Short mmCIF file of C-alpha atoms and ligand atoms in Angstrom, two decimals:
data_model
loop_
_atom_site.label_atom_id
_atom_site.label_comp_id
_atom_site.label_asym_id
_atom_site.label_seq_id
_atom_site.Cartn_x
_atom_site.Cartn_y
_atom_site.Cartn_z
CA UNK R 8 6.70 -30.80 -1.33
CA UNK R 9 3.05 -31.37 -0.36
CA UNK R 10 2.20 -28.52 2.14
CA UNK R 11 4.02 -26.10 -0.99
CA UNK R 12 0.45 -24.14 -2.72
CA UNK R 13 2.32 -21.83 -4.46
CA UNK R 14 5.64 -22.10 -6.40
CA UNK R 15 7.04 -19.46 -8.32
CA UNK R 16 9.75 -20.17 -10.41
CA UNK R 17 11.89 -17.89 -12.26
CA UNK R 18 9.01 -15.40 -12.82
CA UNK R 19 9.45 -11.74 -15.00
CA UNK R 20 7.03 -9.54 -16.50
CA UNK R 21 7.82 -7.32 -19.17
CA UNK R 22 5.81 -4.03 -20.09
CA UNK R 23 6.33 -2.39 -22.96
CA UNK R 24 5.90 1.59 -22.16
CA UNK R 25 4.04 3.80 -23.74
CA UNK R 26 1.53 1.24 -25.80
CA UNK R 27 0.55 -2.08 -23.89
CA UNK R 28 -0.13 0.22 -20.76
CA UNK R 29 -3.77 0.43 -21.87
CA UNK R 30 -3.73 -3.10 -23.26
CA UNK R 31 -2.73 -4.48 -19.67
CA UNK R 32 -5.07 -2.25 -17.48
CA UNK R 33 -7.46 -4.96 -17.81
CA UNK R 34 -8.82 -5.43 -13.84
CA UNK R 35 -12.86 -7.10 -13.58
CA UNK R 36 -12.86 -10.53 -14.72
CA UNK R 37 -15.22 -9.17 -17.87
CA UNK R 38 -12.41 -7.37 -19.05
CA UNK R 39 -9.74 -10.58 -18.72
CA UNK R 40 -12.73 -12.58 -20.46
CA UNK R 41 -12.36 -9.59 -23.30
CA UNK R 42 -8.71 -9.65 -23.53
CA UNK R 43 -8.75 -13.26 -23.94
CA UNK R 44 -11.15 -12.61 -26.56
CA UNK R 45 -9.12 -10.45 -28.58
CA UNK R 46 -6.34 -12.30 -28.28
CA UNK R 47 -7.99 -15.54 -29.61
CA UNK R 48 -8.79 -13.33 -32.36
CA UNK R 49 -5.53 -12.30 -32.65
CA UNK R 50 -3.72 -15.28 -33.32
CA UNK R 51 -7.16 -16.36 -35.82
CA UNK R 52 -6.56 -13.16 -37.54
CA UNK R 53 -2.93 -12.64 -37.47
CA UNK R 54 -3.33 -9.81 -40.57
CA UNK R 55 -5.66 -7.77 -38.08
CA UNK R 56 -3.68 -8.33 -35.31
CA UNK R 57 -0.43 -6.79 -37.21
CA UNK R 58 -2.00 -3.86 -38.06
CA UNK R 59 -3.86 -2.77 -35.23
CA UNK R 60 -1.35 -3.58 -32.33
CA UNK R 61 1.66 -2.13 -31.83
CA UNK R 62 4.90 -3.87 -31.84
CA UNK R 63 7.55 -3.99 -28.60
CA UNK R 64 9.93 -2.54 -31.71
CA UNK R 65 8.24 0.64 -32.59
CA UNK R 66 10.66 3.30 -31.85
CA UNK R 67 8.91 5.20 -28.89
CA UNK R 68 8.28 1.96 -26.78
CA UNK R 69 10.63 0.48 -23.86
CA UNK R 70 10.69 -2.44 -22.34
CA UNK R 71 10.58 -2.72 -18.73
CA UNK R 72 10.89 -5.33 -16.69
CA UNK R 73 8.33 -4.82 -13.31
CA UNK R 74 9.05 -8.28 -12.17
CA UNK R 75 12.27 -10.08 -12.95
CA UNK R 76 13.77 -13.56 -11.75
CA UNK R 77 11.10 -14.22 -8.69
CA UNK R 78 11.32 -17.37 -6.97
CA UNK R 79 9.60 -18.41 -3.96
CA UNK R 80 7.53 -21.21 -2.24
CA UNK R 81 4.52 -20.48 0.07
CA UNK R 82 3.46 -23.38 2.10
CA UNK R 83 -0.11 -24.01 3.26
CA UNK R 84 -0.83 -21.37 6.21
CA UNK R 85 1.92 -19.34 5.60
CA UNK R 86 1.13 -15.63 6.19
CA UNK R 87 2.89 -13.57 3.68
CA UNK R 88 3.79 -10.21 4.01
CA UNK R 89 4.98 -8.68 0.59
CA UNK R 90 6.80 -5.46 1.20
CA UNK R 91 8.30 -2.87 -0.79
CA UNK R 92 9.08 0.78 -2.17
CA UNK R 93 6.20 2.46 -4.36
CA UNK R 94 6.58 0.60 -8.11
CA UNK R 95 8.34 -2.30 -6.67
CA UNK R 96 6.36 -4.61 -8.39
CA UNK R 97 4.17 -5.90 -5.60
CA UNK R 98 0.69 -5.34 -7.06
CA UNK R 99 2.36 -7.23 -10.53
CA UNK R 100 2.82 -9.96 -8.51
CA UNK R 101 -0.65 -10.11 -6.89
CA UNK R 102 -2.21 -10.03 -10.30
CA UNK R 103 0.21 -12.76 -11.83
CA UNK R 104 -1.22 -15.06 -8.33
CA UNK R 105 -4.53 -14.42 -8.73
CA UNK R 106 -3.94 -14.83 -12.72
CA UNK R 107 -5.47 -11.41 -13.91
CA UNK R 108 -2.13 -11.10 -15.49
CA UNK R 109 -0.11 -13.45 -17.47
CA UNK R 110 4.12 -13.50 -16.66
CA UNK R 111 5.98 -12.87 -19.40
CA UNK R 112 8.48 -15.54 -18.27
CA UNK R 113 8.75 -18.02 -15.12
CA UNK R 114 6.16 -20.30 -14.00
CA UNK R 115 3.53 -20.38 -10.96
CA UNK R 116 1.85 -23.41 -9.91
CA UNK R 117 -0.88 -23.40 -7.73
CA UNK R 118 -2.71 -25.33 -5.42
CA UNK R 119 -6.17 -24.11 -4.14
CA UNK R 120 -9.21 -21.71 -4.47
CA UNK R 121 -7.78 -18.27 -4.91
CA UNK R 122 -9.49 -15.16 -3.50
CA UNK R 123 -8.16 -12.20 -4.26
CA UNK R 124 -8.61 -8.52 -2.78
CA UNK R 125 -6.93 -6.23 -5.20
CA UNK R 126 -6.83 -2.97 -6.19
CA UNK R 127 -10.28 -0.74 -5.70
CA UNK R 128 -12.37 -2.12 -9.03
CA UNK R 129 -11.74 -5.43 -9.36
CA UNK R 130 -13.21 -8.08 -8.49
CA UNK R 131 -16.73 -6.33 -9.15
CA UNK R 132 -18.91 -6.10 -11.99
CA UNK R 133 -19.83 -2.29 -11.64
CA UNK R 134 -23.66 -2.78 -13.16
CA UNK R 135 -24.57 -5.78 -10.68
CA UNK R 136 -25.90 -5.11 -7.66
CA UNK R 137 -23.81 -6.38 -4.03
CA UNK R 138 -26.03 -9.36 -3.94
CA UNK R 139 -25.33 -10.29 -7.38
CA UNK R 140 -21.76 -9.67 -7.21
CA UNK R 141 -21.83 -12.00 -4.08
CA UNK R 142 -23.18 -14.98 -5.94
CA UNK R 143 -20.73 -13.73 -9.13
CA UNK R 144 -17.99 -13.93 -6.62
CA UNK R 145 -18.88 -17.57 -5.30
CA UNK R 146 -19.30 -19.26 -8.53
CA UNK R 147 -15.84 -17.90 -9.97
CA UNK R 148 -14.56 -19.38 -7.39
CA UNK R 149 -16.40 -22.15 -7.38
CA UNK R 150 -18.81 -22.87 -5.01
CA UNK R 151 -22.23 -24.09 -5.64
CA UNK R 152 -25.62 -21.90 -4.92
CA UNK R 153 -26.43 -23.32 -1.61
CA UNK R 154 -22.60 -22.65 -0.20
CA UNK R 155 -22.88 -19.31 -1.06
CA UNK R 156 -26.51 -18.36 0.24
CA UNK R 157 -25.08 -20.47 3.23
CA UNK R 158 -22.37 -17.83 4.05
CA UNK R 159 -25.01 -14.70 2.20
CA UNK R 160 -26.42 -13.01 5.69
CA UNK R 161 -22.29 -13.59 7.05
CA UNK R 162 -20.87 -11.24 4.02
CA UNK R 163 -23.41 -8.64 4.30
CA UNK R 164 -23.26 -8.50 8.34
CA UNK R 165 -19.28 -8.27 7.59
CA UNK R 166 -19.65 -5.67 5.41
CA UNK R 167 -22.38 -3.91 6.79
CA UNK R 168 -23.93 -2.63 3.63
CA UNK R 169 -27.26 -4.12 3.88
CA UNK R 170 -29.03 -1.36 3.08
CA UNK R 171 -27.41 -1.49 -0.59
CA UNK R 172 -27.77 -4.48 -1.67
CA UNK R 173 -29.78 -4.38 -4.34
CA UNK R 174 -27.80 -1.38 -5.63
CA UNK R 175 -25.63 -1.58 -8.47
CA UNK R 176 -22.05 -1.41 -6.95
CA UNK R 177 -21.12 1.20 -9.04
CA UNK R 178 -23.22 3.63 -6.78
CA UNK R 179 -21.20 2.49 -3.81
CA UNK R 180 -18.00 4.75 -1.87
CA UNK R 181 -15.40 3.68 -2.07
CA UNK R 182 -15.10 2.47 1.75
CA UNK R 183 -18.77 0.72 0.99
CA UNK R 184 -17.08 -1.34 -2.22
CA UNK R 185 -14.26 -2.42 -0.27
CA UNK R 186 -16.11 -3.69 2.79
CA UNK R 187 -18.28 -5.93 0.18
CA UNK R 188 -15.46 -7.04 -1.51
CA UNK R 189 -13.04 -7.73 2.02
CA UNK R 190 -15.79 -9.60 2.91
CA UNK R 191 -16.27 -11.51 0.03
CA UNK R 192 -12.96 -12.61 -0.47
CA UNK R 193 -12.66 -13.76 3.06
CA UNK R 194 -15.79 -15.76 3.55
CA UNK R 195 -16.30 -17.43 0.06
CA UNK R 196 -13.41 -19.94 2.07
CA UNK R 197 -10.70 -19.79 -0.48
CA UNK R 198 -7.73 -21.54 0.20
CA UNK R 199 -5.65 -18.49 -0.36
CA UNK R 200 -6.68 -15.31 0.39
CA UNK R 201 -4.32 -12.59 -1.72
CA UNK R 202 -5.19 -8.90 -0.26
CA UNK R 203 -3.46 -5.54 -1.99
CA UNK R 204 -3.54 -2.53 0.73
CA UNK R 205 -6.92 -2.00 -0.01
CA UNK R 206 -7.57 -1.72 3.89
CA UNK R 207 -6.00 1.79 3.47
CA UNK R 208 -9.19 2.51 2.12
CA UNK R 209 -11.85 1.64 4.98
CA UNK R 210 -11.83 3.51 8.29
CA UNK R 211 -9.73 2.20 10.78
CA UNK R 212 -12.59 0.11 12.97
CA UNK R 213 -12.75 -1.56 9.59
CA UNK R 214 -9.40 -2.09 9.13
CA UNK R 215 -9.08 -3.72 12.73
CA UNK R 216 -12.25 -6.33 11.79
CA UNK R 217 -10.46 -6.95 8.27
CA UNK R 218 -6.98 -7.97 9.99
CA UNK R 219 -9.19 -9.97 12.93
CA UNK R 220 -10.63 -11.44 9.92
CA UNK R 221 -7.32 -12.39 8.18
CA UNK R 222 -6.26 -14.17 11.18
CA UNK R 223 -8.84 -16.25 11.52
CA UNK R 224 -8.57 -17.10 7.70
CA UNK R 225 -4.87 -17.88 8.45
CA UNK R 226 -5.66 -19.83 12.26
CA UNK R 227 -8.01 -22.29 10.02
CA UNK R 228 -4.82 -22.80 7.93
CA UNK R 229 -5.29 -21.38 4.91
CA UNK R 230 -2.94 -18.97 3.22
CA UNK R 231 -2.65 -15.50 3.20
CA UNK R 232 -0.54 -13.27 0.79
CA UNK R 233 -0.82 -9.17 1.90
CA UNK R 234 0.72 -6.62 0.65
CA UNK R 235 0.72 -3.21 2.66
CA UNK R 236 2.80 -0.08 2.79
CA UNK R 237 1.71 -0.40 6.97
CA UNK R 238 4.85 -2.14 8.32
CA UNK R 239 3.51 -2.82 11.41
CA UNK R 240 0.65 -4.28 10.20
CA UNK R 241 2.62 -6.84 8.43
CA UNK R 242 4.48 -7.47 11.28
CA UNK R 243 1.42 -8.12 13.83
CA UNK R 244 -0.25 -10.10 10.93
CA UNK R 245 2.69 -11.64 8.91
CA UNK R 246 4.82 -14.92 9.98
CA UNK R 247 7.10 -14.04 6.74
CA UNK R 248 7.94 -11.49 4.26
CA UNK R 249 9.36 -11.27 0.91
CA UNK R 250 10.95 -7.72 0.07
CA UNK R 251 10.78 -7.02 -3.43
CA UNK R 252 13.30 -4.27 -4.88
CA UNK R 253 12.95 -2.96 -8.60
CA UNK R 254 10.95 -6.20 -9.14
CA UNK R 255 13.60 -8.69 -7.40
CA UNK R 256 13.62 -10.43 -3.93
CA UNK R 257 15.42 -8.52 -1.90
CA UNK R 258 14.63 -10.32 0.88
CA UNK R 259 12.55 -13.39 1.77
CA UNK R 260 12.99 -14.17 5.84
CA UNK R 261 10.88 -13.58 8.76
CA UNK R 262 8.26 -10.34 8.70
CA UNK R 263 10.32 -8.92 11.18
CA UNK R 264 13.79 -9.42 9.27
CA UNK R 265 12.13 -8.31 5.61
CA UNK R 266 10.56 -5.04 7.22
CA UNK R 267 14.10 -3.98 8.75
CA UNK R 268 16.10 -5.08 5.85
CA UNK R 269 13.10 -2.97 4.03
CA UNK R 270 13.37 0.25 6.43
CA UNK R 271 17.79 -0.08 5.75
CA UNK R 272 16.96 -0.12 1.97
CA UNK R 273 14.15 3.20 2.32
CA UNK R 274 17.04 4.87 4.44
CA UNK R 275 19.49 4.60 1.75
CA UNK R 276 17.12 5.75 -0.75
CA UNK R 277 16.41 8.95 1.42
CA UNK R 278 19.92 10.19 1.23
CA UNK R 279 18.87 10.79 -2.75
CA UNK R 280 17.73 14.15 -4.16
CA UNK R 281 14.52 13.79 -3.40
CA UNK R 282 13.47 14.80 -6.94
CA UNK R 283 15.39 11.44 -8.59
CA UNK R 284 13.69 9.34 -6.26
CA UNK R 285 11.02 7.78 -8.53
CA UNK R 286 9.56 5.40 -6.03
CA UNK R 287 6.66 8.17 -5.25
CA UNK R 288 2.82 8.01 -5.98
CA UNK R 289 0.68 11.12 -7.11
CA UNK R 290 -0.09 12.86 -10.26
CA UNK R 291 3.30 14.64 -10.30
CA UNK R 292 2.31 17.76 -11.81
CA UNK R 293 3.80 19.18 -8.58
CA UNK R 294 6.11 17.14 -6.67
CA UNK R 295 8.12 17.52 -3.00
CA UNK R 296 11.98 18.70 -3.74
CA UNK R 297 13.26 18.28 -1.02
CA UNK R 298 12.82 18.34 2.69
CA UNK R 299 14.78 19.87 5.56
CA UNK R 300 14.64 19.22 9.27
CA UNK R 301 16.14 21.59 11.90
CA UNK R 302 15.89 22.47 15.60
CA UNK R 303 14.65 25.77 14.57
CA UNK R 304 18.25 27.51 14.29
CA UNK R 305 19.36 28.20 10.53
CA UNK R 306 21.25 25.01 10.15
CA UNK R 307 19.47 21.48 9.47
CA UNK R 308 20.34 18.72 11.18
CA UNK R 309 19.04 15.65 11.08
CA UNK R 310 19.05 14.99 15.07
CA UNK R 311 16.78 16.48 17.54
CA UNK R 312 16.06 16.16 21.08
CA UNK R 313 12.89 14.97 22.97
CA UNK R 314 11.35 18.37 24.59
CA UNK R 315 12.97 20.77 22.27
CA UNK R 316 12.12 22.84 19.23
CA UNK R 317 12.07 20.73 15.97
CA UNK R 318 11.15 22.54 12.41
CA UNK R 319 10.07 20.54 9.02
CA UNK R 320 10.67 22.21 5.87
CA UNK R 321 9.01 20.86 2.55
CA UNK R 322 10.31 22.63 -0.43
CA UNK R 323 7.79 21.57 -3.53
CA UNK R 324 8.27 22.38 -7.30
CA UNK R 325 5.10 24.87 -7.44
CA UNK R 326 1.70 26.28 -5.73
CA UNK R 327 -1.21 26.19 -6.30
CA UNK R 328 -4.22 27.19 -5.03
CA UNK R 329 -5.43 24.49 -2.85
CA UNK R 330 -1.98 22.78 -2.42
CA UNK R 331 -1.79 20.99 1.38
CA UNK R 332 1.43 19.12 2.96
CA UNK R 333 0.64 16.38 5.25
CA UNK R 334 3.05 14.00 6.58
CA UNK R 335 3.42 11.00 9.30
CA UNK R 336 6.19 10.47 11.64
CA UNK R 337 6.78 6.39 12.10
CA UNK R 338 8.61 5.16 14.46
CA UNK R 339 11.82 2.75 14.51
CA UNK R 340 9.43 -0.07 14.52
CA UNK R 341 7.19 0.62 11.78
CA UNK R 342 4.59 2.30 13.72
CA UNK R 343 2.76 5.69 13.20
CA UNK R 344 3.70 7.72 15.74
CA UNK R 345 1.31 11.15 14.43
CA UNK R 346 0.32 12.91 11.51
CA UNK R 347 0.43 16.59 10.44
CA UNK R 348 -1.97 17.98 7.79
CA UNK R 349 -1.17 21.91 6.56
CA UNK R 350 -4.78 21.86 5.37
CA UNK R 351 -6.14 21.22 8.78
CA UNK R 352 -6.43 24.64 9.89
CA UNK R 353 -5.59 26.46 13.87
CA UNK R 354 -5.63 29.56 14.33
CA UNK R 355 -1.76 29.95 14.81
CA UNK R 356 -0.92 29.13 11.28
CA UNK R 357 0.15 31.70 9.21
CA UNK R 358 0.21 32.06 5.64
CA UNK R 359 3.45 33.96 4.01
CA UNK R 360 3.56 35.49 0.15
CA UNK R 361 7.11 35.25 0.67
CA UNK R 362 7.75 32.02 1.43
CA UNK R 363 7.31 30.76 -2.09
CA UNK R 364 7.54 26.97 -2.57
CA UNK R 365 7.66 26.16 1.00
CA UNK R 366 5.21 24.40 3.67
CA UNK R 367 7.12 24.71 7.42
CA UNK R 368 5.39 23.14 10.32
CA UNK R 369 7.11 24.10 13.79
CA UNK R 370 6.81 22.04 16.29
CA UNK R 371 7.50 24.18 19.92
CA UNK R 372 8.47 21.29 22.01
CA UNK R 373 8.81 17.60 20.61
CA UNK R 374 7.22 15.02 22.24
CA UNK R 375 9.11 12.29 20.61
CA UNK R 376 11.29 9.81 22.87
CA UNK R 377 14.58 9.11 21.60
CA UNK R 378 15.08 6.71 18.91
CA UNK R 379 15.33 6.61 14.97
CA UNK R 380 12.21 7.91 12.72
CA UNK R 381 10.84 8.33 9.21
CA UNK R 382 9.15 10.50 7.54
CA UNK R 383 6.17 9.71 4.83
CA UNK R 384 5.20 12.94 3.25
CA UNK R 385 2.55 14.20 0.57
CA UNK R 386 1.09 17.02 -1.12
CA UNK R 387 -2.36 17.15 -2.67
CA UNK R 388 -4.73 18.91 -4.16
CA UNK R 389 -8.35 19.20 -4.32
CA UNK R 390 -8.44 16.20 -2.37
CA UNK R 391 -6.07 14.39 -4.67
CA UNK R 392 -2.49 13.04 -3.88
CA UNK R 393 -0.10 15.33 -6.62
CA UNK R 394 3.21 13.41 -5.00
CA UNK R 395 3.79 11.05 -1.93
CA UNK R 396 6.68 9.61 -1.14
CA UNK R 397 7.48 7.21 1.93
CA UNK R 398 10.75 6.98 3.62
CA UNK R 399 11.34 10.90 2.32
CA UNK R 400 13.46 11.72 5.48
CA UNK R 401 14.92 9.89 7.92
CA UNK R 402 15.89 11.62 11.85
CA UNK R 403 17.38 11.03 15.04
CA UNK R 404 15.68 12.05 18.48
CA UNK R 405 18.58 12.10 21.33
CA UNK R 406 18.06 12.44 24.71
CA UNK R 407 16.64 15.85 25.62
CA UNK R 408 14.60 16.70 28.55
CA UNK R 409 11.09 18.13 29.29
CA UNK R 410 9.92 21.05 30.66
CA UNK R 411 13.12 20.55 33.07
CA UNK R 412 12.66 16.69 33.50
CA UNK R 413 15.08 14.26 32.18
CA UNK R 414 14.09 11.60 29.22
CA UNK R 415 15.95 8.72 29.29
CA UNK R 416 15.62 6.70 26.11
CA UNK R 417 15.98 3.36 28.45
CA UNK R 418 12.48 2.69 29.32
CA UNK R 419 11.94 0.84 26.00
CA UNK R 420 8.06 1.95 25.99
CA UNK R 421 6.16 3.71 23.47
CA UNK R 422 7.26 6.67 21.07
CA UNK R 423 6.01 9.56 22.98
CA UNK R 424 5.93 11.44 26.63
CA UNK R 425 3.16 13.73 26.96
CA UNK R 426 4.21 16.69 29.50
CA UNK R 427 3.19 15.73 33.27
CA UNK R 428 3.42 16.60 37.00
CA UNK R 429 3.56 13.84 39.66
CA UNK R 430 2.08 14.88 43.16
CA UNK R 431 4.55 12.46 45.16
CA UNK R 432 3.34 11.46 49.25
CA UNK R 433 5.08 12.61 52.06
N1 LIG I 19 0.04 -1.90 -17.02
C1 LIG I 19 1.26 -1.41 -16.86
N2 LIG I 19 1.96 -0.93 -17.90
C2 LIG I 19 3.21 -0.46 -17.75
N3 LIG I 19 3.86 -0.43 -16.59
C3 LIG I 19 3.22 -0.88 -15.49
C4 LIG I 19 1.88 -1.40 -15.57
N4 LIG I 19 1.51 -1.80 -14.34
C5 LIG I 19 2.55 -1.53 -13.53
N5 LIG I 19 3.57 -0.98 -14.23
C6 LIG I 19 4.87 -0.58 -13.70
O1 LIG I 19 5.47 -1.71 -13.09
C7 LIG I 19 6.14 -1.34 -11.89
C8 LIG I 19 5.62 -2.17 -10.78
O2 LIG I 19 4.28 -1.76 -10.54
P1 LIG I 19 3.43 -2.31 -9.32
O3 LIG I 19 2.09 -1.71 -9.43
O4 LIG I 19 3.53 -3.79 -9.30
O5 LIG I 19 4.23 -1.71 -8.08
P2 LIG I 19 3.86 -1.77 -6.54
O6 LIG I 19 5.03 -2.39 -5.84
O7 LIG I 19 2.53 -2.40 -6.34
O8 LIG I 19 3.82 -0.23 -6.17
P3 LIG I 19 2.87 0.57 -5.13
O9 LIG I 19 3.54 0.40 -3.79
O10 LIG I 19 2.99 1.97 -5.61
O11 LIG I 19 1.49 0.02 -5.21
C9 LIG I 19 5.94 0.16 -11.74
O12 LIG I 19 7.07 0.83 -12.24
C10 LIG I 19 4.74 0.45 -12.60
O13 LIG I 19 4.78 1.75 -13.11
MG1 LIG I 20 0.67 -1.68 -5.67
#
């Protein structure tokens, strides 16, 4: 049909583990250029290519399939959200769209100027400075001089990194190298805009200017494809979304459908041993085992009540020096409801040579209204992630009371009561 700019048909990609890993990790449009390259030389020089690549049948490879049978059709101004457990294959796709990766099998046609936002370090050519990386930016996607110096002062007000623009981008934080490259993507006017979580990255005023941004990319009817681990986000931003499980649609329906088909599907997953669960980020030398939830008494249970004690128990594989929990509590609806970080110190914590392989945070009264909640939890150290896994734990808040006054869980507003006194006339 004619409003259709991107159909996928039938699409898979196959990685073979342990040798093209390297091969693939090609990101900056020098190193696709180089790829393509070697590959031309390749199939020039087959006798080269034989001896110097490694074949899909050498004994200690295995094929895996990150993407298998995708179909789908966006139509122009769609806004998709692309949702998903960690390694469901929703970065593979992103690269296949904005064709830093070739599918194994399938086809993709597109119509329109792609822009695409993906992981931190692509996109950029680390040497060149912002400015030059602006122009680099325009003229890949194909825009003349004058277009681009049009919209020049827009992108660096955006991304507010005027100071640095004449500094190679390699020099840049990370939060600086994604503001430049947000604002790139969105005001070089592609037709579709393709964005990969990297708003994670920026601070959260950021964040809220990138998703203002992204709306008024999608109001002027242009596309927009974004994947993000923040359901809410997707649901605020998103007028569809496309659940992808073990690199398979899941589900493909409204945002609001695909993120509680997607919350059903992270439930199920959480009644696992935590350990099998391989849908985690991190380094893994240490990883969460498993994670109990109580009201403080020496049972778990997996229901608690607004107003009461509640106790979190995260059992991990190891310690080390320098090892910190933190997790966040999201509500029913996708929403982060708080966080709690072991390595942000009070003076009540407590440290205990006994406990072993366990971080407990006590919570004294909840402040949680009732409903249904999840759990994403992490450990890291030395400011690295070692293991993160979302949907870890899944709990029930029932009707409790506070400090002698009754929560109902009818009002149907917010997550939270904070502990108050009314001063009532006559
Ligand atoms: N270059 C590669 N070589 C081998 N396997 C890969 C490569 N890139 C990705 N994979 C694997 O393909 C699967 C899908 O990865 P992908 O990055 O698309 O997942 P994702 O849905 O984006 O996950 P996340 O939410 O963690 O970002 C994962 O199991 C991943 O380990
Ligand atoms: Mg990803």
């Amino acid at each position: 049909m004619s409003d259709t700019v991107i159909h996928v048909e039938n699409l898979g990609k196959k990685y073979i583990i342990g040798h093209q890993q390297d091969n693939e990790r090609y990101n900056t449009l020098r190193d696709v250029l180089a790829n393509q390259a070697r590959s031309l030389n390749r199939s020039l020089n087959p006798f080269k290519s034989h001896s110097s690549l490694p074949t899909a049948n050498t004994p200690s490879t295995e094929e895996f399939w990150a993407l298998k049978d995708v179909s789908f059709e966006i139509k122009q101004g769609d806004r998709v959200g692309i949702i998903g457990r960690n390694g469901a294959g929703k970065s593979t796709l992103l690269k296949i769209l904005s064709r830093i990766t070739e599918p194994t099998e399938g086809r993709i046609k597109i119509k329109g100027r792609v822009a695409s936002l993906l992981e931190v370090g692509t996109g950029f050519h680390p040497e060149l400075t912002g400015r030059e990386n602006i122009f680099l930016n325009g003229a890949i996607l194909g825009m003349s001089k004058v277009e681009i110096t049009h919209k020049f002062d827009e992108i660096v007000d955006f991304a507010e990194v005027e100071k640095f623009l004449d500094t190679p981008v390699k020099r840049y934080s990370s939060g600086m190298y994604v503001r430049l490259a947000f604002a790139v993507a969105a005001h070089l006017e592609p037709e579709i805009l393709i964005v990969d979580e990297v708003l994670a990255v920026g601070d959260v005023q950021f964040q809220k200017k990138c998703l203002g941004k992204m709306e008024d990319v999608a109001k002027e009817g242009r596309t927009v494809i974004f994947v993000s681990h923040n359901l809410g986000t997707v649901q605020a931003l998103c007028s569809r979304g496309v659940l992808l499980m073990q690199g398979t649609v899941l589900a493909d329906d409204t945002a609001d459908v695909a993120v509680s088909t997607y919350l059903k599907n992270l439930e199920q997953a959480s009644f696992q041993n935590l350990l099998k669960r391989t849908d985690r980020q991190g380094k893994g030398h240490l990883r969460l085992a498993q994670i109990e939830i109580s009201t403080g008494g020496n049972h778990p249970s997996l229901t608690l009540s607004t107003g009461f004690s509640a106790v979190f128990t995260f059992h991990v594989t190891g310690i080390r020096q320098g090892l910190s929990c933190c997790f966040t509590i999201y509500d029913q609806y996708g929403q982060a409801v708080t966080y709690f970080n072991s390595a942000a110190h009070s003076q009540d914590d407590m440290t205990n040579p006994q406990q072993e392989t366990k971080f407990i945070c006590e919570i004294e009264e909840l402040l949680l209204l009732p409903g249904r909640y999840r759990i994403n939890a992490a450990i890291m150290c030395d400011g690295e992630y070692q293991d993160d896994v979302k949907g870890a734990v899944f709990f029930d808040v029932e009707q409790g009371n506070l400090r002698g006054r009754p929560v109902s869980s009818e009002t149907g507003y917010g997550n939270t009561i904070l502990p108050h006194r009314w001063l009532i006339p006559g």
